[in-house]
Amino acid sequence: MRLQTTRHFLFASAAVIAFASPAFALDGADVLKKINAAYAAQGGEIEAKSIAVDGSTVTLTGVTFGAYGNKEQVFPVGQVTLEGVEEDNGGYNIDKMSFDNVNYKHENIGIDVTDIYMSGVTVPADATTGTVDALLFYEEAHSGPAKVSIDGKETFSFEESTATMTRSEDKGTISFDVNASGFKADLKDVPDPKSREALEKLNMQNVAGDLAINGSWEVAPGTFTIDEYSIDLKDVGRLNMAFSFSGYTLNFIKSMQEAVKAQAANPNKEQADQAAGLAMLGLMQQLTFNSAEISFDDAGITKRGISYAASEQGTTSDQLAQMIKGMVPIMMAQLNVPELQNAVSAAVNTYIDDPKNFTITAEPAKPVPFPMIMGAAMGAPNTIPQVLGVKVTANE
């Protein structure tokens, strides 16, 4: 009886040891391999000098990022810590990826970024399947205060940036949201004296504001939509761009990545650039234009700009405003698009008299293939406003 009990104990102990052995432990090298495969599909390459595993934490040291196939231009990252790593059907889920603070110096330029991490990271098992599951996905990417210095003086900074991604339940749509808050730029020491003078008179020696981008990607039809791409500067104004096009499918992305890799692999730079240009031109044939809009909400820059331009020409702001109103119809007449000429002239007159907002929209009755747009641009450029459904409005 005692011998049988001992035998059972030994078998149980062996089973515990087997499941706890390195054969069943987290494979840090495979984690990096899968991350690198997904990143390489986007034209990049990741390397690490060493990999350490402690439970569900993988630590990569001596990490560098660079362009695929280019060993000469790499960006040193330092240490990357992956926490809460779990294997998932050959791929991996990572709770959080934390990066060393960036303290980069090159000649007279310095870049400092702190509190950098990504959370909710999904690493694909196979980055070559051509499906949405082959994409590297994250729920949030974050950085804390960042600054750029020139000759030791801070010239650009922002307080915080975040980027979030969400997938629909059927994985058919990916939505994204990017924000950079507390943006500041010091332009007092721009090298060109004339530019320094202009910035001073425009009250733009120091600018501050926020950046916001949000949109979505419908995977199957490849409909890529930017609802907002805005830069909002205090006492200047808010510039926003929005657009939508279709055809940006997974196959399109794969073809574009292959073109980038082929360009990087070709030692003949001139030949590589020509081949890449032709490849991109061919890919453009697959895209369809849906809509676009550019708008500007004034916060004081328009009147300051007219005042500065008037002083440079030796006239008054009112006189220059009238000159602009008179010149616009003449310039637009050269396009031979009477309907658009009238709309632009009316909008400019309204905006100059009382600067509030100015908007240019392009919304055709139905989506327009890019080849049709390029054909119109080469053969009959005056038809483009009608083809794209262009409208111009002010103060609406």
CSV table of C-alpha atoms in Angstrom, one decimal:
chain,number,residue,atom,x,y,z
A,1,MET,CA,0.0,0.0,0.0
A,2,ARG,CA,2.8,2.4,0.9
A,3,LEU,CA,4.6,1.6,-2.4
A,4,GLN,CA,1.4,2.3,-4.4
A,5,THR,CA,0.9,5.6,-2.6
A,6,THR,CA,4.5,6.6,-3.2
A,7,ARG,CA,4.1,5.7,-6.9
A,8,HIS,CA,1.0,7.9,-7.2
A,9,PHE,CA,2.8,10.7,-5.5
A,10,LEU,CA,5.7,10.5,-7.9
A,11,PHE,CA,3.4,10.4,-10.9
A,12,ALA,CA,1.6,13.5,-9.6
A,13,SER,CA,4.8,15.3,-8.9
A,14,ALA,CA,6.1,14.5,-12.4
A,15,ALA,CA,2.9,15.9,-13.9
A,16,VAL,CA,3.2,19.1,-11.9
A,17,ILE,CA,6.9,19.5,-12.9
A,18,ALA,CA,6.1,18.8,-16.5
A,19,PHE,CA,3.4,21.5,-16.7
A,20,ALA,CA,5.6,24.0,-14.9
A,21,SER,CA,8.7,23.3,-17.0
A,22,PRO,CA,10.0,25.7,-19.6
A,23,ALA,CA,8.3,23.8,-22.4
A,24,PHE,CA,5.0,25.1,-21.2
A,25,ALA,CA,6.3,28.6,-20.1
A,26,LEU,CA,5.7,31.7,-22.1
A,27,ASP,CA,8.0,31.8,-25.2
A,28,GLY,CA,9.4,35.4,-25.3
A,29,ALA,CA,11.2,34.8,-28.5
A,30,ASP,CA,7.9,33.8,-30.2
A,31,VAL,CA,6.1,36.8,-28.8
A,32,LEU,CA,8.7,39.1,-30.4
A,33,LYS,CA,8.7,37.1,-33.6
A,34,LYS,CA,4.9,37.5,-34.0
A,35,ILE,CA,5.0,41.2,-33.1
A,36,ASN,CA,7.8,41.7,-35.6
A,37,ALA,CA,5.9,39.8,-38.3
A,38,ALA,CA,2.9,42.1,-37.9
A,39,TYR,CA,5.1,45.2,-37.8
A,40,ALA,CA,7.1,44.0,-40.9
A,41,ALA,CA,3.8,43.7,-42.8
A,42,GLN,CA,3.6,47.5,-42.4
A,43,GLY,CA,7.0,48.1,-43.8
A,44,GLY,CA,8.9,48.1,-40.5
A,45,GLU,CA,11.4,46.0,-38.6
A,46,ILE,CA,11.9,45.4,-34.9
A,47,GLU,CA,15.0,44.0,-33.2
A,48,ALA,CA,15.9,43.3,-29.6
A,49,LYS,CA,19.3,42.4,-28.2
A,50,SER,CA,17.9,40.2,-25.4
A,51,ILE,CA,14.5,38.8,-24.2
A,52,ALA,CA,13.6,37.9,-20.6
A,53,VAL,CA,10.5,36.2,-19.3
A,54,ASP,CA,9.1,36.4,-15.8
A,55,GLY,CA,5.7,34.7,-15.5
A,56,SER,CA,3.4,36.7,-17.8
A,57,THR,CA,5.9,39.6,-18.3
A,58,VAL,CA,8.3,39.7,-21.2
A,59,THR,CA,11.1,42.3,-21.2
A,60,LEU,CA,12.8,43.3,-24.4
A,61,THR,CA,16.1,45.2,-24.1
A,62,GLY,CA,18.2,47.0,-26.7
A,63,VAL,CA,15.1,47.4,-28.9
A,64,THR,CA,15.3,49.3,-32.2
A,65,PHE,CA,12.7,50.2,-34.8
A,66,GLY,CA,13.5,50.8,-38.5
A,67,ALA,CA,12.3,50.5,-42.0
A,68,TYR,CA,12.1,47.0,-43.4
A,69,GLY,CA,15.4,45.9,-45.0
A,70,ASN,CA,17.2,49.1,-44.0
A,71,LYS,CA,19.9,48.4,-41.3
A,72,GLU,CA,21.5,51.8,-41.6
A,73,GLN,CA,18.5,53.9,-40.3
A,74,VAL,CA,17.2,52.6,-37.1
A,75,PHE,CA,15.6,54.4,-34.1
A,76,PRO,CA,16.9,53.2,-30.6
A,77,VAL,CA,13.9,52.5,-28.3
A,78,GLY,CA,15.7,50.9,-25.3
A,79,GLN,CA,13.6,48.7,-23.1
A,80,VAL,CA,10.1,47.5,-23.8
A,81,THR,CA,8.1,45.8,-21.1
A,82,LEU,CA,5.1,43.6,-22.0
A,83,GLU,CA,2.8,42.9,-19.1
A,84,GLY,CA,-0.1,40.4,-18.9
A,85,VAL,CA,1.0,38.4,-21.9
A,86,GLU,CA,-1.2,35.5,-22.8
A,87,GLU,CA,-1.1,33.0,-25.7
A,88,ASP,CA,-4.2,33.0,-27.8
A,89,ASN,CA,-4.5,30.4,-30.6
A,90,GLY,CA,-1.0,31.0,-31.7
A,91,GLY,CA,-1.2,34.8,-31.3
A,92,TYR,CA,-0.9,36.8,-28.1
A,93,ASN,CA,-2.9,39.2,-26.0
A,94,ILE,CA,-0.9,41.9,-24.1
A,95,ASP,CA,-2.5,44.0,-21.3
A,96,LYS,CA,0.2,46.7,-21.6
A,97,MET,CA,3.4,47.5,-23.5
A,98,SER,CA,5.5,50.1,-21.7
A,99,PHE,CA,8.4,51.9,-23.4
A,100,ASP,CA,11.4,53.7,-22.1
A,101,ASN,CA,11.2,57.5,-22.1
A,102,VAL,CA,12.6,58.9,-25.3
A,103,ASN,CA,15.7,61.1,-24.9
A,104,TYR,CA,17.0,61.4,-28.4
A,105,LYS,CA,19.7,63.8,-29.6
A,106,HIS,CA,21.0,64.3,-33.1
A,107,GLU,CA,23.2,67.3,-33.9
A,108,ASN,CA,21.3,70.4,-32.6
A,109,ILE,CA,17.9,68.7,-32.3
A,110,GLY,CA,16.6,67.0,-29.1
A,111,ILE,CA,13.4,65.0,-28.7
A,112,ASP,CA,12.0,64.0,-25.3
A,113,VAL,CA,8.9,62.0,-24.7
A,114,THR,CA,7.6,60.4,-21.4
A,115,ASP,CA,5.0,58.0,-20.2
A,116,ILE,CA,4.7,56.0,-23.5
A,117,TYR,CA,2.6,52.8,-23.5
A,118,MET,CA,0.1,50.8,-25.5
A,119,SER,CA,-2.7,48.8,-23.9
A,120,GLY,CA,-5.1,46.1,-25.0
A,121,VAL,CA,-2.7,44.8,-27.7
A,122,THR,CA,-3.6,41.9,-29.9
A,123,VAL,CA,-0.8,40.2,-31.8
A,124,PRO,CA,-1.9,38.0,-34.8
A,125,ALA,CA,-0.9,34.4,-35.0
A,126,ASP,CA,-0.3,34.8,-38.7
A,127,ALA,CA,0.3,38.2,-40.3
A,128,THR,CA,0.0,36.8,-43.8
A,129,THR,CA,-3.6,35.6,-43.9
A,130,GLY,CA,-4.9,38.7,-45.6
A,131,THR,CA,-7.8,39.0,-43.1
A,132,VAL,CA,-8.5,41.6,-40.4
A,133,ASP,CA,-7.2,39.1,-37.8
A,134,ALA,CA,-3.8,39.4,-39.4
A,135,LEU,CA,-3.5,43.0,-38.2
A,136,LEU,CA,-1.8,44.2,-35.1
A,137,PHE,CA,-4.4,45.9,-33.0
A,138,TYR,CA,-4.4,48.0,-29.8
A,139,GLU,CA,-7.1,49.6,-27.7
A,140,GLU,CA,-5.0,52.6,-26.7
A,141,ALA,CA,-1.7,54.2,-27.4
A,142,HIS,CA,-0.5,57.0,-25.1
A,143,SER,CA,2.3,59.4,-24.5
A,144,GLY,CA,2.7,62.0,-21.8
A,145,PRO,CA,4.5,65.3,-22.2
A,146,ALA,CA,6.7,65.6,-25.3
A,147,LYS,CA,9.0,68.3,-26.5
A,148,VAL,CA,11.4,69.1,-29.3
A,149,SER,CA,14.4,71.4,-28.7
A,150,ILE,CA,16.7,73.1,-31.2
A,151,ASP,CA,20.0,74.3,-29.9
A,152,GLY,CA,18.8,73.5,-26.4
A,153,LYS,CA,15.7,75.7,-26.6
A,154,GLU,CA,12.2,74.2,-26.5
A,155,THR,CA,10.4,75.0,-29.8
A,156,PHE,CA,7.6,72.5,-29.8
A,157,SER,CA,5.7,70.6,-27.2
A,158,PHE,CA,2.4,69.0,-26.2
A,159,GLU,CA,1.0,67.8,-22.9
A,160,GLU,CA,-0.5,64.5,-23.8
A,161,SER,CA,-1.5,62.4,-26.8
A,162,THR,CA,-3.8,59.4,-27.0
A,163,ALA,CA,-5.0,57.2,-29.8
A,164,THR,CA,-7.8,54.7,-29.4
A,165,MET,CA,-9.1,51.9,-31.6
A,166,THR,CA,-12.3,49.9,-31.4
A,167,ARG,CA,-13.6,47.1,-33.4
A,168,SER,CA,-17.3,46.2,-34.1
A,169,GLU,CA,-18.5,42.9,-32.9
A,170,ASP,CA,-18.3,41.4,-36.3
A,171,LYS,CA,-14.8,43.0,-36.8
A,172,GLY,CA,-16.2,44.6,-40.0
A,173,THR,CA,-15.5,48.2,-38.9
A,174,ILE,CA,-12.6,49.7,-37.0
A,175,SER,CA,-13.0,53.1,-35.5
A,176,PHE,CA,-10.2,55.3,-34.3
A,177,ASP,CA,-9.7,58.5,-32.3
A,178,VAL,CA,-6.5,60.6,-31.9
A,179,ASN,CA,-6.0,63.6,-29.7
A,180,ALA,CA,-2.9,65.7,-28.9
A,181,SER,CA,-3.7,68.3,-26.2
A,182,GLY,CA,-1.8,71.3,-25.0
A,183,PHE,CA,0.1,71.8,-28.3
A,184,LYS,CA,2.6,74.7,-28.1
A,185,ALA,CA,5.1,76.1,-30.6
A,186,ASP,CA,7.7,78.9,-30.1
A,187,LEU,CA,8.3,80.6,-33.4
A,188,LYS,CA,10.2,83.7,-32.2
A,189,ASP,CA,13.5,82.4,-33.4
A,190,VAL,CA,12.7,81.2,-36.9
A,191,PRO,CA,15.9,81.8,-39.1
A,192,ASP,CA,14.4,84.0,-41.8
A,193,PRO,CA,14.1,87.7,-40.7
A,194,LYS,CA,11.1,88.4,-42.9
A,195,SER,CA,9.2,85.4,-41.5
A,196,ARG,CA,10.0,86.5,-38.0
A,197,GLU,CA,8.7,90.0,-38.7
A,198,ALA,CA,5.5,88.5,-40.3
A,199,LEU,CA,4.9,86.2,-37.3
A,200,GLU,CA,5.3,89.1,-34.9
A,201,LYS,CA,2.8,91.3,-36.7
A,202,LEU,CA,0.4,88.4,-37.0
A,203,ASN,CA,0.7,87.8,-33.3
A,204,MET,CA,1.8,84.2,-34.0
A,205,GLN,CA,5.2,84.1,-32.3
A,206,ASN,CA,3.7,81.7,-29.8
A,207,VAL,CA,0.9,79.4,-30.9
A,208,ALA,CA,-1.1,77.0,-28.8
A,209,GLY,CA,-3.9,74.6,-29.4
A,210,ASP,CA,-5.1,71.0,-29.9
A,211,LEU,CA,-5.1,68.4,-32.6
A,212,ALA,CA,-7.9,65.9,-33.1
A,213,ILE,CA,-8.5,63.1,-35.6
A,214,ASN,CA,-11.3,60.6,-35.7
A,215,GLY,CA,-12.8,58.3,-38.3
A,216,SER,CA,-13.5,54.7,-39.3
A,217,TRP,CA,-12.5,52.0,-41.7
A,218,GLU,CA,-15.1,49.5,-43.1
A,219,VAL,CA,-12.9,46.5,-43.9
A,220,ALA,CA,-14.8,44.7,-46.7
A,221,PRO,CA,-15.5,47.6,-49.1
A,222,GLY,CA,-12.4,49.4,-47.9
A,223,THR,CA,-14.3,52.6,-47.1
A,224,PHE,CA,-11.9,54.8,-45.2
A,225,THR,CA,-13.5,57.9,-43.6
A,226,ILE,CA,-12.0,60.8,-41.7
A,227,ASP,CA,-14.8,62.7,-40.0
A,228,GLU,CA,-12.4,65.2,-38.3
A,229,TYR,CA,-8.8,66.1,-38.8
A,230,SER,CA,-8.6,69.4,-37.0
A,231,ILE,CA,-5.9,71.8,-35.8
A,232,ASP,CA,-7.4,74.4,-33.4
A,233,LEU,CA,-5.0,77.3,-32.6
A,234,LYS,CA,-5.8,79.9,-30.0
A,235,ASP,CA,-6.4,83.4,-31.5
A,236,VAL,CA,-5.8,82.0,-34.9
A,237,GLY,CA,-8.6,79.6,-35.9
A,238,ARG,CA,-9.7,76.0,-36.4
A,239,LEU,CA,-8.8,74.2,-39.7
A,240,ASN,CA,-10.6,71.0,-40.3
A,241,MET,CA,-10.5,68.4,-43.0
A,242,ALA,CA,-12.8,65.5,-43.6
A,243,PHE,CA,-12.8,63.0,-46.5
A,244,SER,CA,-14.0,59.5,-47.5
A,245,PHE,CA,-12.9,57.1,-50.2
A,246,SER,CA,-13.5,53.4,-50.9
A,247,GLY,CA,-11.3,50.6,-52.2
A,248,TYR,CA,-8.8,50.7,-49.3
A,249,THR,CA,-9.2,47.0,-48.8
A,250,LEU,CA,-6.9,44.4,-47.2
A,251,ASN,CA,-5.7,43.4,-50.7
A,252,PHE,CA,-5.0,47.0,-51.5
A,253,ILE,CA,-3.0,47.4,-48.3
A,254,LYS,CA,-1.1,44.2,-49.0
A,255,SER,CA,-0.2,45.3,-52.5
A,256,MET,CA,0.9,48.7,-51.1
A,257,GLN,CA,3.1,47.0,-48.5
A,258,GLU,CA,4.7,44.8,-51.2
A,259,ALA,CA,5.5,47.9,-53.3
A,260,VAL,CA,7.2,49.5,-50.3
A,261,LYS,CA,9.2,46.4,-49.6
A,262,ALA,CA,10.3,46.1,-53.2
A,263,GLN,CA,11.4,49.7,-53.2
A,264,ALA,CA,13.4,49.2,-50.0
A,265,ALA,CA,15.0,46.1,-51.4
A,266,ASN,CA,16.1,47.7,-54.7
A,267,PRO,CA,19.7,49.1,-54.4
A,268,ASN,CA,19.1,51.4,-57.4
A,269,LYS,CA,17.3,54.3,-55.7
A,270,GLU,CA,16.2,56.0,-58.9
A,271,GLN,CA,14.9,52.8,-60.4
A,272,ALA,CA,13.2,51.9,-57.1
A,273,ASP,CA,11.5,55.3,-56.9
A,274,GLN,CA,10.2,55.0,-60.5
A,275,ALA,CA,8.9,51.5,-59.9
A,276,ALA,CA,7.2,52.5,-56.7
A,277,GLY,CA,5.6,55.5,-58.4
A,278,LEU,CA,4.2,53.4,-61.1
A,279,ALA,CA,2.9,50.8,-58.6
A,280,MET,CA,1.2,53.5,-56.5
A,281,LEU,CA,-0.3,55.0,-59.7
A,282,GLY,CA,-1.7,51.6,-60.5
A,283,LEU,CA,-3.1,51.1,-57.0
A,284,MET,CA,-4.8,54.5,-57.2
A,285,GLN,CA,-6.9,53.1,-60.0
A,286,GLN,CA,-8.7,50.9,-57.4
A,287,LEU,CA,-9.9,53.8,-55.2
A,288,THR,CA,-13.2,55.6,-55.4
A,289,PHE,CA,-13.8,59.2,-54.1
A,290,ASN,CA,-16.9,59.6,-51.9
A,291,SER,CA,-16.6,63.1,-50.4
A,292,ALA,CA,-14.3,65.8,-48.9
A,293,GLU,CA,-14.6,69.0,-47.0
A,294,ILE,CA,-12.2,71.7,-45.9
A,295,SER,CA,-13.4,74.3,-43.4
A,296,PHE,CA,-11.9,77.2,-41.4
A,297,ASP,CA,-13.4,78.9,-38.4
A,298,ASP,CA,-11.7,82.2,-37.9
A,299,ALA,CA,-10.4,83.4,-34.4
A,300,GLY,CA,-8.8,86.6,-35.5
A,301,ILE,CA,-6.1,85.7,-38.0
A,302,THR,CA,-8.0,86.9,-41.1
A,303,LYS,CA,-8.2,90.5,-40.2
A,304,ARG,CA,-4.6,90.5,-38.9
A,305,GLY,CA,-3.5,88.9,-42.1
A,306,ILE,CA,-5.3,91.5,-44.3
A,307,SER,CA,-3.8,94.3,-42.1
A,308,TYR,CA,-0.3,92.9,-42.4
A,309,ALA,CA,-0.6,92.4,-46.2
A,310,ALA,CA,-2.0,95.9,-46.6
A,311,SER,CA,0.9,97.4,-44.7
A,312,GLU,CA,3.3,95.6,-46.9
A,313,GLN,CA,1.6,97.0,-50.0
A,314,GLY,CA,1.3,100.5,-48.7
A,315,THR,CA,-2.4,100.6,-48.5
A,316,THR,CA,-5.2,100.3,-46.0
A,317,SER,CA,-7.0,97.1,-44.8
A,318,ASP,CA,-10.3,98.3,-46.3
A,319,GLN,CA,-8.7,99.1,-49.7
A,320,LEU,CA,-7.0,95.7,-49.8
A,321,ALA,CA,-10.2,93.9,-48.9
A,322,GLN,CA,-11.9,95.6,-51.8
A,323,MET,CA,-9.0,94.6,-54.1
A,324,ILE,CA,-9.4,91.0,-53.0
A,325,LYS,CA,-13.1,91.0,-53.8
A,326,GLY,CA,-12.4,92.4,-57.2
A,327,MET,CA,-9.6,90.0,-58.1
A,328,VAL,CA,-11.4,86.8,-57.2
A,329,PRO,CA,-14.0,86.9,-60.1
A,330,ILE,CA,-11.2,87.6,-62.5
A,331,MET,CA,-9.1,84.8,-61.3
A,332,MET,CA,-12.0,82.4,-61.2
A,333,ALA,CA,-13.1,83.3,-64.8
A,334,GLN,CA,-9.9,81.6,-66.1
A,335,LEU,CA,-11.3,78.3,-64.9
A,336,ASN,CA,-14.4,78.7,-67.2
A,337,VAL,CA,-16.8,77.4,-64.5
A,338,PRO,CA,-19.4,80.2,-64.2
A,339,GLU,CA,-21.5,78.5,-61.5
A,340,LEU,CA,-18.5,77.9,-59.3
A,341,GLN,CA,-17.1,81.4,-60.1
A,342,ASN,CA,-20.3,83.0,-58.7
A,343,ALA,CA,-20.4,80.8,-55.6
A,344,VAL,CA,-16.7,81.5,-54.8
A,345,SER,CA,-17.1,85.3,-55.3
A,346,ALA,CA,-20.1,85.4,-53.1
A,347,ALA,CA,-18.5,83.4,-50.4
A,348,VAL,CA,-15.3,85.4,-50.4
A,349,ASN,CA,-17.2,88.7,-50.3
A,350,THR,CA,-19.2,87.5,-47.3
A,351,TYR,CA,-16.2,86.2,-45.5
A,352,ILE,CA,-14.0,89.3,-46.1
A,353,ASP,CA,-16.7,91.5,-44.7
A,354,ASP,CA,-17.2,89.5,-41.6
A,355,PRO,CA,-14.7,86.6,-41.1
A,356,LYS,CA,-16.5,83.7,-39.4
A,357,ASN,CA,-16.1,80.5,-41.4
A,358,PHE,CA,-15.3,79.4,-44.9
A,359,THR,CA,-16.1,75.9,-46.2
A,360,ILE,CA,-15.3,74.0,-49.4
A,361,THR,CA,-17.1,70.8,-50.0
A,362,ALA,CA,-16.9,68.1,-52.6
A,363,GLU,CA,-19.8,65.7,-52.6
A,364,PRO,CA,-20.7,64.0,-55.9
A,365,ALA,CA,-24.2,62.5,-56.4
A,366,LYS,CA,-22.5,59.1,-56.5
A,367,PRO,CA,-19.0,57.9,-55.8
A,368,VAL,CA,-16.4,58.8,-58.5
A,369,PRO,CA,-13.6,56.4,-59.4
A,370,PHE,CA,-10.2,58.0,-59.1
A,371,PRO,CA,-9.3,57.2,-62.8
A,372,MET,CA,-12.3,59.4,-63.8
A,373,ILE,CA,-11.0,62.2,-61.7
A,374,MET,CA,-7.5,61.9,-63.2
A,375,GLY,CA,-8.9,61.8,-66.7
A,376,ALA,CA,-10.9,64.9,-66.1
A,377,ALA,CA,-7.9,66.7,-64.7
A,378,MET,CA,-5.8,65.9,-67.8
A,379,GLY,CA,-8.5,66.3,-70.4
A,380,ALA,CA,-11.1,68.8,-69.2
A,381,PRO,CA,-10.0,70.4,-65.8
A,382,ASN,CA,-12.9,72.8,-65.9
A,383,THR,CA,-15.3,69.9,-65.4
A,384,ILE,CA,-13.8,68.7,-62.1
A,385,PRO,CA,-16.0,70.9,-59.9
A,386,GLN,CA,-19.1,69.4,-61.6
A,387,VAL,CA,-17.7,65.9,-61.4
A,388,LEU,CA,-17.0,66.2,-57.7
A,389,GLY,CA,-20.0,68.3,-56.8
A,390,VAL,CA,-17.9,71.2,-55.4
A,391,LYS,CA,-19.6,73.9,-53.3
A,392,VAL,CA,-18.2,76.9,-51.6
A,393,THR,CA,-19.9,78.7,-48.7
A,394,ALA,CA,-19.1,81.2,-46.0
A,395,ASN,CA,-20.5,82.1,-42.6
A,396,GLU,CA,-23.0,79.2,-42.5
